[in-house]
């Protein structure tokens, strides 16, 4: 991937993720970042429904280390997921 579709710099911190999920969307892709079992988890799922109403089989997960580097890697994975799965649905 040559570029990022979006970045979360300045919008999210590890301190926030230790207390709450961070959800958002980019065009047709929705995403969720959260910490579970000492791992930073990133998940993507299609619109139009919220996280709780989207069937589990429509969600894709990836885990990362809980660190600034892990958060950067999670955002990079979200961008790759958008490019590989969602970009053709515009």
mmCIF file of N, CA, C and O in Angstrom, residues 8-64:
data_model
loop_
_atom_site.group_PDB
_atom_site.id
_atom_site.type_symbol
_atom_site.label_atom_id
_atom_site.label_comp_id
_atom_site.label_asym_id
_atom_site.label_seq_id
_atom_site.Cartn_x
_atom_site.Cartn_y
_atom_site.Cartn_z
ATOM 1 N N UNK A 8 -5.314 8.185 12.536
ATOM 2 C CA UNK A 8 -5.993 8.515 13.788
ATOM 3 C C UNK A 8 -5.081 9.320 14.711
ATOM 4 O O UNK A 8 -5.374 9.460 15.891
ATOM 5 N N UNK A 9 -3.990 9.856 14.174
ATOM 6 C CA UNK A 9 -3.057 10.663 14.983
ATOM 7 C C UNK A 9 -3.817 11.804 15.655
ATOM 8 O O UNK A 9 -4.570 12.527 15.020
ATOM 9 N N UNK A 10 -3.619 11.911 16.955
ATOM 10 C CA UNK A 10 -4.252 12.984 17.702
ATOM 11 C C UNK A 10 -5.702 12.722 18.074
ATOM 12 O O UNK A 10 -6.308 13.507 18.782
ATOM 13 N N UNK A 11 -6.263 11.623 17.604
ATOM 14 C CA UNK A 11 -7.667 11.309 17.893
ATOM 15 C C UNK A 11 -7.821 10.231 18.952
ATOM 16 O O UNK A 11 -8.907 10.068 19.506
ATOM 17 N N UNK A 12 -6.770 9.463 19.194
ATOM 18 C CA UNK A 12 -6.880 8.318 20.077
ATOM 19 C C UNK A 12 -5.563 8.108 20.810
ATOM 20 O O UNK A 12 -4.501 8.455 20.299
ATOM 21 N N UNK A 13 -5.646 7.548 22.014
ATOM 22 C CA UNK A 13 -4.444 7.230 22.786
ATOM 23 C C UNK A 13 -4.609 5.857 23.425
ATOM 24 O O UNK A 13 -5.731 5.343 23.551
ATOM 25 N N UNK A 14 -3.501 5.286 23.845
ATOM 26 C CA UNK A 14 -3.571 4.005 24.542
ATOM 27 C C UNK A 14 -4.311 4.158 25.869
ATOM 28 O O UNK A 14 -5.034 3.244 26.275
ATOM 29 N N UNK A 15 -4.145 5.296 26.520
ATOM 30 C CA UNK A 15 -4.870 5.543 27.768
ATOM 31 C C UNK A 15 -6.376 5.479 27.566
ATOM 32 O O UNK A 15 -7.099 4.906 28.378
ATOM 33 N N UNK A 16 -6.846 6.040 26.469
ATOM 34 C CA UNK A 16 -8.269 5.979 26.141
ATOM 35 C C UNK A 16 -8.697 4.536 25.916
ATOM 36 O O UNK A 16 -9.723 4.093 26.426
ATOM 37 N N UNK A 17 -7.894 3.792 25.134
ATOM 38 C CA UNK A 17 -8.256 2.406 24.804
ATOM 39 C C UNK A 17 -8.261 1.490 26.023
ATOM 40 O O UNK A 17 -8.932 0.470 26.018
ATOM 41 N N UNK A 18 -7.501 1.852 27.040
ATOM 42 C CA UNK A 18 -7.497 1.038 28.254
ATOM 43 C C UNK A 18 -8.806 1.185 29.024
ATOM 44 O O UNK A 18 -9.133 0.354 29.863
ATOM 45 N N UNK A 19 -9.577 2.229 28.684
ATOM 46 C CA UNK A 19 -10.837 2.478 29.376
ATOM 47 C C UNK A 19 -12.069 2.232 28.504
ATOM 48 O O UNK A 19 -13.151 1.989 29.017
ATOM 49 N N UNK A 20 -11.901 2.345 27.186
ATOM 50 C CA UNK A 20 -13.071 2.316 26.308
ATOM 51 C C UNK A 20 -12.690 1.878 24.899
ATOM 52 O O UNK A 20 -11.534 1.994 24.499
ATOM 53 N N UNK A 21 -13.669 1.392 24.168
ATOM 54 C CA UNK A 21 -13.480 1.097 22.737
ATOM 55 C C UNK A 21 -13.454 2.404 21.955
ATOM 56 O O UNK A 21 -14.022 3.407 22.379
ATOM 57 N N UNK A 22 -12.809 2.358 20.793
ATOM 58 C CA UNK A 22 -12.814 3.492 19.867
ATOM 59 C C UNK A 22 -13.397 2.985 18.553
ATOM 60 O O UNK A 22 -12.820 2.109 17.914
ATOM 61 N N UNK A 23 -14.557 3.489 18.202
ATOM 62 C CA UNK A 23 -15.195 3.063 16.962
ATOM 63 C C UNK A 23 -15.256 4.224 15.994
ATOM 64 O O UNK A 23 -15.254 5.389 16.394
ATOM 65 N N UNK A 24 -15.292 3.884 14.728
ATOM 66 C CA UNK A 24 -15.385 4.913 13.714
ATOM 67 C C UNK A 24 -15.703 4.277 12.378
ATOM 68 O O UNK A 24 -15.967 3.078 12.283
ATOM 69 N N UNK A 25 -15.672 5.097 11.345
ATOM 70 C CA UNK A 25 -15.934 4.579 10.005
ATOM 71 C C UNK A 25 -15.141 5.383 8.991
ATOM 72 O O UNK A 25 -14.761 6.532 9.239
ATOM 73 N N UNK A 26 -14.896 4.737 7.883
ATOM 74 C CA UNK A 26 -14.302 5.394 6.734
ATOM 75 C C UNK A 26 -15.024 4.863 5.519
ATOM 76 O O UNK A 26 -14.937 3.667 5.206
ATOM 77 N N UNK A 27 -15.801 5.710 4.890
ATOM 78 C CA UNK A 27 -16.630 5.338 3.750
ATOM 79 C C UNK A 27 -17.468 4.114 4.096
ATOM 80 O O UNK A 27 -18.279 4.178 4.988
ATOM 81 N N UNK A 28 -17.294 2.983 3.413
ATOM 82 C CA UNK A 28 -18.136 1.798 3.647
ATOM 83 C C UNK A 28 -17.635 0.891 4.772
ATOM 84 O O UNK A 28 -18.266 -0.114 5.088
ATOM 85 N N UNK A 29 -16.490 1.211 5.364
ATOM 86 C CA UNK A 29 -15.902 0.369 6.404
ATOM 87 C C UNK A 29 -16.103 0.995 7.779
ATOM 88 O O UNK A 29 -15.838 2.175 7.990
ATOM 89 N N UNK A 30 -16.552 0.186 8.689
ATOM 90 C CA UNK A 30 -16.587 0.587 10.094
ATOM 91 C C UNK A 30 -15.460 -0.148 10.798
ATOM 92 O O UNK A 30 -15.034 -1.213 10.358
ATOM 93 N N UNK A 31 -14.980 0.417 11.909
ATOM 94 C CA UNK A 31 -13.893 -0.223 12.637
ATOM 95 C C UNK A 31 -14.053 -0.028 14.130
ATOM 96 O O UNK A 31 -14.792 0.839 14.596
ATOM 97 N N UNK A 32 -13.369 -0.884 14.871
ATOM 98 C CA UNK A 32 -13.405 -0.859 16.323
ATOM 99 C C UNK A 32 -12.004 -1.179 16.815
ATOM 100 O O UNK A 32 -11.392 -2.146 16.360
ATOM 101 N N UNK A 33 -11.475 -0.370 17.704
ATOM 102 C CA UNK A 33 -10.200 -0.620 18.368
ATOM 103 C C UNK A 33 -10.473 -0.778 19.855
ATOM 104 O O UNK A 33 -11.203 0.027 20.453
ATOM 105 N N UNK A 34 -9.888 -1.808 20.470
ATOM 106 C CA UNK A 34 -10.108 -2.046 21.889
ATOM 107 C C UNK A 34 -8.987 -2.924 22.432
ATOM 108 O O UNK A 34 -8.244 -3.545 21.670
ATOM 109 N N UNK A 35 -8.862 -2.969 23.736
ATOM 110 C CA UNK A 35 -7.867 -3.822 24.380
ATOM 111 C C UNK A 35 -8.592 -4.980 25.036
ATOM 112 O O UNK A 35 -9.568 -4.796 25.760
ATOM 113 N N UNK A 36 -8.090 -6.185 24.752
ATOM 114 C CA UNK A 36 -8.671 -7.406 25.310
ATOM 115 C C UNK A 36 -7.538 -8.390 25.574
ATOM 116 O O UNK A 36 -6.711 -8.631 24.698
ATOM 117 N N UNK A 37 -7.507 -8.937 26.777
ATOM 118 C CA UNK A 37 -6.488 -9.923 27.153
ATOM 119 C C UNK A 37 -5.076 -9.421 26.861
ATOM 120 O O UNK A 37 -4.240 -10.131 26.294
ATOM 121 N N UNK A 38 -4.799 -8.180 27.246
ATOM 122 C CA UNK A 38 -3.480 -7.557 27.065
ATOM 123 C C UNK A 38 -3.037 -7.480 25.613
ATOM 124 O O UNK A 38 -1.839 -7.482 25.319
ATOM 125 N N UNK A 39 -3.976 -7.413 24.695
ATOM 126 C CA UNK A 39 -3.698 -7.223 23.273
ATOM 127 C C UNK A 39 -4.539 -6.061 22.762
ATOM 128 O O UNK A 39 -5.686 -5.883 23.175
ATOM 129 N N UNK A 40 -3.959 -5.287 21.864
ATOM 130 C CA UNK A 40 -4.709 -4.264 21.156
ATOM 131 C C UNK A 40 -5.401 -4.948 19.989
ATOM 132 O O UNK A 40 -4.744 -5.567 19.152
ATOM 133 N N UNK A 41 -6.697 -4.900 19.956
ATOM 134 C CA UNK A 41 -7.477 -5.552 18.920
ATOM 135 C C UNK A 41 -8.029 -4.501 17.963
ATOM 136 O O UNK A 41 -8.507 -3.455 18.392
ATOM 137 N N UNK A 42 -7.937 -4.809 16.681
ATOM 138 C CA UNK A 42 -8.546 -3.978 15.647
ATOM 139 C C UNK A 42 -9.530 -4.861 14.897
ATOM 140 O O UNK A 42 -9.250 -6.035 14.646
ATOM 141 N N UNK A 43 -10.670 -4.315 14.569
ATOM 142 C CA UNK A 43 -11.683 -5.082 13.846
ATOM 143 C C UNK A 43 -12.326 -4.182 12.793
ATOM 144 O O UNK A 43 -12.472 -2.978 12.992
ATOM 145 N N UNK A 44 -12.676 -4.796 11.685
ATOM 146 C CA UNK A 44 -13.422 -4.092 10.645
ATOM 147 C C UNK A 44 -14.721 -4.828 10.405
ATOM 148 O O UNK A 44 -14.833 -6.030 10.644
ATOM 149 N N UNK A 45 -15.703 -4.090 9.914
ATOM 150 C CA UNK A 45 -17.003 -4.682 9.580
ATOM 151 C C UNK A 45 -17.721 -3.722 8.641
ATOM 152 O O UNK A 45 -17.421 -2.535 8.595
ATOM 153 N N UNK A 46 -18.657 -4.240 7.858
ATOM 154 C CA UNK A 46 -19.330 -3.391 6.870
ATOM 155 C C UNK A 46 -20.438 -2.541 7.492
ATOM 156 O O UNK A 46 -21.014 -2.890 8.508
ATOM 157 N N UNK A 47 -20.722 -1.417 6.848
ATOM 158 C CA UNK A 47 -21.893 -0.641 7.210
ATOM 159 C C UNK A 47 -23.126 -1.443 6.796
ATOM 160 O O UNK A 47 -23.001 -2.384 6.057
ATOM 161 N N UNK A 48 -24.288 -1.191 7.249
ATOM 162 C CA UNK A 48 -24.734 0.035 7.890
ATOM 163 C C UNK A 48 -24.889 -0.084 9.403
ATOM 164 O O UNK A 48 -25.159 0.907 10.057
ATOM 165 N N UNK A 49 -24.704 -1.274 9.973
ATOM 166 C CA UNK A 49 -25.069 -1.464 11.377
ATOM 167 C C UNK A 49 -23.933 -1.149 12.338
ATOM 168 O O UNK A 49 -22.761 -1.175 11.978
ATOM 169 N N UNK A 50 -24.298 -0.909 13.580
ATOM 170 C CA UNK A 50 -23.325 -0.676 14.629
ATOM 171 C C UNK A 50 -22.640 -1.993 14.994
ATOM 172 O O UNK A 50 -23.043 -3.075 14.562
ATOM 173 N N UNK A 51 -21.612 -1.902 15.804
ATOM 174 C CA UNK A 51 -20.828 -3.060 16.238
ATOM 175 C C UNK A 51 -21.717 -4.137 16.846
ATOM 176 O O UNK A 51 -21.625 -5.309 16.503
ATOM 177 N N UNK A 52 -22.582 -3.738 17.740
ATOM 178 C CA UNK A 52 -23.410 -4.710 18.456
ATOM 179 C C UNK A 52 -24.423 -5.412 17.548
ATOM 180 O O UNK A 52 -24.817 -6.537 17.822
ATOM 181 N N UNK A 53 -24.863 -4.760 16.493
ATOM 182 C CA UNK A 53 -25.890 -5.326 15.608
ATOM 183 C C UNK A 53 -25.317 -6.028 14.373
ATOM 184 O O UNK A 53 -26.065 -6.634 13.619
ATOM 185 N N UNK A 54 -24.003 -5.961 14.183
ATOM 186 C CA UNK A 54 -23.379 -6.612 13.036
ATOM 187 C C UNK A 54 -23.093 -8.063 13.393
ATOM 188 O O UNK A 54 -22.499 -8.333 14.447
ATOM 189 N N UNK A 55 -23.493 -9.013 12.554
ATOM 190 C CA UNK A 55 -23.214 -10.423 12.838
ATOM 191 C C UNK A 55 -21.708 -10.681 12.954
ATOM 192 O O UNK A 55 -20.903 -10.093 12.218
ATOM 193 N N UNK A 56 -21.339 -11.521 13.883
ATOM 194 C CA UNK A 56 -19.930 -11.825 14.146
ATOM 195 C C UNK A 56 -19.189 -12.305 12.899
ATOM 196 O O UNK A 56 -18.031 -11.963 12.688
ATOM 197 N N UNK A 57 -19.853 -13.056 12.042
ATOM 198 C CA UNK A 57 -19.192 -13.581 10.840
ATOM 199 C C UNK A 57 -18.840 -12.489 9.829
ATOM 200 O O UNK A 57 -18.062 -12.729 8.905
ATOM 201 N N UNK A 58 -19.344 -11.278 10.012
ATOM 202 C CA UNK A 58 -19.011 -10.166 9.128
ATOM 203 C C UNK A 58 -17.848 -9.321 9.665
ATOM 204 O O UNK A 58 -17.412 -8.384 9.006
ATOM 205 N N UNK A 59 -17.339 -9.668 10.846
ATOM 206 C CA UNK A 59 -16.245 -8.917 11.463
ATOM 207 C C UNK A 59 -14.913 -9.623 11.194
ATOM 208 O O UNK A 59 -14.841 -10.845 11.206
ATOM 209 N N UNK A 60 -13.879 -8.814 10.955
ATOM 210 C CA UNK A 60 -12.528 -9.326 10.763
ATOM 211 C C UNK A 60 -11.646 -8.712 11.837
ATOM 212 O O UNK A 60 -11.684 -7.502 12.058
ATOM 213 N N UNK A 61 -10.845 -9.563 12.507
ATOM 214 C CA UNK A 61 -10.032 -9.125 13.634
ATOM 215 C C UNK A 61 -8.538 -9.296 13.354
ATOM 216 O O UNK A 61 -8.139 -10.201 12.626
ATOM 217 N N UNK A 62 -7.756 -8.456 14.015
ATOM 218 C CA UNK A 62 -6.300 -8.601 14.036
ATOM 219 C C UNK A 62 -5.821 -8.084 15.382
ATOM 220 O O UNK A 62 -6.350 -7.095 15.893
ATOM 221 N N UNK A 63 -4.816 -8.740 15.965
ATOM 222 C CA UNK A 63 -4.292 -8.292 17.260
ATOM 223 C C UNK A 63 -2.903 -7.687 17.103
ATOM 224 O O UNK A 63 -2.145 -8.042 16.192
ATOM 225 N N UNK A 64 -2.583 -6.783 18.032
ATOM 226 C CA UNK A 64 -1.320 -6.053 18.033
ATOM 227 C C UNK A 64 -0.856 -5.889 19.466
ATOM 228 O O UNK A 64 -1.640 -6.047 20.404
#
